[in-house]
Amino acid sequence: MQKELRLSGSGGQGVITAAIIFAEAATACGMNVAQSQSYGPEARGGASRSEVIVSDAAIYHPHVERPGLVLAMTQAAADKYAGDLDPDTGILIVDSALVPNVPHAARIVSVPITTLAVERLGKSLFANIVALGAITRIAALVPLAAVEEAVKNRVPAHTVEQNMQALALGYEAASS
């Protein structure tokens, strides 16, 4: 089994951090993982993407070419990366408030990622962890408990509780 994921948005949305946390959770579960990232020179506001390959065998080519799952946190990210999805089985997760024109995909999951972060936790800062919760449920590659541990190990100590809430919000939002 090998699965390729691409998380995309704009700089400052935390898609790279979310991918790193997901990769760490998969590694803790004994999987082979390759994680990479790319972002524009602007850092905040520029294009940002991070990719994760999870496999139970050796990973010989560490670049995502045909992702099975794409997270798009902005319209620009959806427009740029949804076309790479596997046409028969690809899953596109979009932030419903920030991606009004959803590209075609075999399966589309629309979650109000940023809206949930702002309305329930008071800050858009937690949107990446809300998205991570949705990815965890939809991809079904790594147990939620492993992702929780990875989040606890990665985020600042004073934000752990809010990040746990964000993860749960995304996980639950992706169930419908």
Short mmCIF file of C-alpha atoms in Angstrom, two decimals:
data_model
loop_
_atom_site.label_atom_id
_atom_site.label_comp_id
_atom_site.label_asym_id
_atom_site.label_seq_id
_atom_site.Cartn_x
_atom_site.Cartn_y
_atom_site.Cartn_z
CA MET A 1 0.00 0.00 0.00
CA GLN A 2 1.28 3.44 -0.94
CA LYS A 3 -0.77 6.63 -0.63
CA GLU A 4 0.13 10.09 -1.84
CA LEU A 5 -1.32 13.24 -0.25
CA ARG A 6 -0.92 16.89 -1.21
CA LEU A 7 -1.87 19.69 1.18
CA SER A 8 -2.08 23.11 -0.44
CA GLY A 9 -3.04 26.67 0.32
CA SER A 10 -1.27 29.95 0.84
CA GLY A 11 1.68 30.77 3.05
CA GLY A 12 0.68 31.26 6.67
CA GLN A 13 -2.19 28.75 6.60
CA GLY A 14 -0.05 26.03 8.13
CA VAL A 15 -0.32 23.34 5.45
CA ILE A 16 3.36 22.49 5.84
CA THR A 17 3.00 22.06 9.60
CA ALA A 18 -0.09 19.88 9.10
CA ALA A 19 1.80 17.66 6.65
CA ILE A 20 4.77 17.34 9.00
CA ILE A 21 2.47 16.33 11.85
CA PHE A 22 0.69 13.77 9.65
CA ALA A 23 4.05 12.36 8.52
CA GLU A 24 5.27 12.12 12.11
CA ALA A 25 2.08 10.26 13.12
CA ALA A 26 2.51 7.80 10.24
CA THR A 27 6.16 7.26 11.17
CA ALA A 28 5.18 6.59 14.78
CA CYS A 29 2.82 3.89 13.46
CA GLY A 30 5.74 2.14 11.73
CA MET A 31 5.00 3.30 8.19
CA ASN A 32 7.56 4.50 5.69
CA VAL A 33 7.07 8.18 4.98
CA ALA A 34 8.44 10.82 2.62
CA GLN A 35 7.44 14.44 3.21
CA SER A 36 8.34 17.51 1.15
CA GLN A 37 7.24 21.10 0.84
CA SER A 38 7.25 24.03 -1.52
CA TYR A 39 6.31 27.64 -0.94
CA GLY A 40 6.64 30.95 -2.70
CA PRO A 41 9.28 33.52 -1.75
CA GLU A 42 6.64 35.69 -0.09
CA ALA A 43 6.23 33.18 2.80
CA ARG A 44 2.89 34.63 3.98
CA GLY A 45 0.28 34.85 1.26
CA GLY A 46 2.31 33.09 -1.43
CA ALA A 47 1.55 29.63 -2.78
CA SER A 48 2.28 26.80 -0.37
CA ARG A 49 2.07 23.05 -0.67
CA SER A 50 3.34 20.07 1.19
CA GLU A 51 3.28 16.46 0.15
CA VAL A 52 3.29 13.23 2.10
CA ILE A 53 3.80 9.70 0.81
CA VAL A 54 2.85 6.93 3.23
CA SER A 55 3.76 3.34 2.45
CA ASP A 56 4.17 -0.05 4.07
CA ALA A 57 7.10 -0.71 1.69
CA ALA A 58 10.19 1.25 0.69
CA ILE A 59 9.55 4.58 -1.06
CA TYR A 60 11.83 4.81 -4.09
CA HIS A 61 10.42 7.96 -5.66
CA PRO A 62 9.74 10.62 -3.00
CA HIS A 63 7.74 12.99 -5.22
CA VAL A 64 3.96 13.01 -5.48
CA GLU A 65 2.79 12.74 -9.06
CA ARG A 66 -0.77 11.42 -8.81
CA PRO A 67 -2.11 12.16 -5.31
CA GLY A 68 -5.01 10.15 -4.00
CA LEU A 69 -5.97 13.07 -1.74
CA VAL A 70 -5.58 16.81 -2.20
CA LEU A 71 -6.42 19.40 0.45
CA ALA A 72 -7.12 22.84 -1.03
CA MET A 73 -7.34 25.67 1.50
CA THR A 74 -7.72 28.38 -1.19
CA GLN A 75 -9.30 28.71 -4.62
CA ALA A 76 -5.87 29.15 -6.22
CA ALA A 77 -4.67 25.91 -4.61
CA ALA A 78 -7.77 24.04 -5.80
CA ASP A 79 -7.34 25.36 -9.33
CA LYS A 80 -3.64 24.48 -9.41
CA TYR A 81 -3.60 21.04 -7.75
CA ALA A 82 -6.98 19.33 -8.13
CA GLY A 83 -6.13 18.38 -11.72
CA ASP A 84 -3.37 16.07 -10.48
CA LEU A 85 -5.81 13.88 -8.55
CA ASP A 86 -6.36 10.30 -9.59
CA PRO A 87 -9.40 10.70 -11.90
CA ASP A 88 -11.09 7.51 -10.71
CA THR A 89 -10.51 7.56 -6.96
CA GLY A 90 -9.05 10.96 -6.05
CA ILE A 91 -10.43 12.79 -3.02
CA LEU A 92 -10.51 16.58 -2.98
CA ILE A 93 -10.98 18.23 0.41
CA VAL A 94 -11.78 21.93 0.16
CA ASP A 95 -12.29 24.73 2.66
CA SER A 96 -15.88 25.53 1.74
CA ALA A 97 -15.58 29.22 2.65
CA LEU A 98 -12.41 29.81 0.63
CA VAL A 99 -13.03 27.56 -2.39
CA PRO A 100 -16.34 28.67 -3.95
CA ASN A 101 -15.66 27.11 -7.37
CA VAL A 102 -14.84 23.49 -6.62
CA PRO A 103 -13.01 21.69 -9.44
CA HIS A 104 -14.11 18.23 -10.54
CA ALA A 105 -12.86 15.23 -8.58
CA ALA A 106 -14.00 11.64 -8.13
CA ARG A 107 -14.94 12.51 -4.52
CA ILE A 108 -15.29 15.99 -3.07
CA VAL A 109 -15.42 16.71 0.64
CA SER A 110 -16.32 20.29 1.50
CA VAL A 111 -15.58 21.33 5.08
CA PRO A 112 -15.82 24.86 6.54
CA ILE A 113 -12.26 24.57 7.84
CA THR A 114 -11.37 28.20 8.50
CA THR A 115 -14.90 29.07 9.60
CA LEU A 116 -14.81 26.32 12.24
CA ALA A 117 -11.42 27.52 13.48
CA VAL A 118 -12.60 31.12 13.81
CA GLU A 119 -16.09 30.49 15.17
CA ARG A 120 -15.24 27.68 17.60
CA LEU A 121 -11.65 28.48 18.60
CA GLY A 122 -11.46 32.21 17.98
CA LYS A 123 -8.55 32.15 15.53
CA SER A 124 -7.90 31.12 11.95
CA LEU A 125 -4.49 30.00 13.25
CA PHE A 126 -6.04 26.60 14.05
CA ALA A 127 -7.43 25.99 10.54
CA ASN A 128 -4.52 23.73 9.61
CA ILE A 129 -5.25 21.42 12.54
CA VAL A 130 -8.97 21.41 11.69
CA ALA A 131 -7.91 20.36 8.18
CA LEU A 132 -5.61 17.73 9.66
CA GLY A 133 -8.55 16.23 11.54
CA ALA A 134 -10.55 16.01 8.32
CA ILE A 135 -7.61 14.43 6.48
CA THR A 136 -7.11 11.91 9.28
CA ARG A 137 -10.72 10.75 9.05
CA ILE A 138 -10.99 10.74 5.26
CA ALA A 139 -7.61 9.21 4.43
CA ALA A 140 -8.01 6.54 7.14
CA LEU A 141 -4.26 5.84 7.04
CA VAL A 142 -3.26 6.78 10.57
CA PRO A 143 -5.28 6.35 13.78
CA LEU A 144 -6.60 9.56 15.35
CA ALA A 145 -4.71 8.76 18.58
CA ALA A 146 -1.39 8.78 16.68
CA VAL A 147 -2.20 12.15 15.13
CA GLU A 148 -3.17 13.51 18.55
CA GLU A 149 0.22 12.49 19.93
CA ALA A 150 2.03 14.04 16.98
CA VAL A 151 0.11 17.30 17.45
CA LYS A 152 0.98 17.36 21.17
CA ASN A 153 4.65 16.86 20.31
CA ARG A 154 4.73 19.57 17.63
CA VAL A 155 2.63 22.54 18.83
CA PRO A 156 3.55 25.00 21.60
CA ALA A 157 2.56 23.66 25.03
CA HIS A 158 0.17 26.53 25.76
CA THR A 159 -1.88 25.71 22.61
CA VAL A 160 -2.22 21.94 23.02
CA GLU A 161 -5.82 22.03 24.30
CA GLN A 162 -7.01 24.33 21.50
CA ASN A 163 -5.20 22.20 18.92
CA MET A 164 -6.84 19.04 20.30
CA GLN A 165 -10.21 20.77 19.94
CA ALA A 166 -9.33 21.81 16.38
CA LEU A 167 -8.33 18.26 15.48
CA ALA A 168 -11.60 16.90 16.87
CA LEU A 169 -13.61 19.58 15.04
CA GLY A 170 -12.09 18.61 11.69
CA TYR A 171 -12.43 14.90 12.37
CA GLU A 172 -16.12 15.28 13.21
CA ALA A 173 -16.83 17.71 10.35
CA ALA A 174 -15.48 15.18 7.87
CA SER A 175 -17.93 12.50 9.01
CA SER A 176 -20.87 13.98 7.11
#
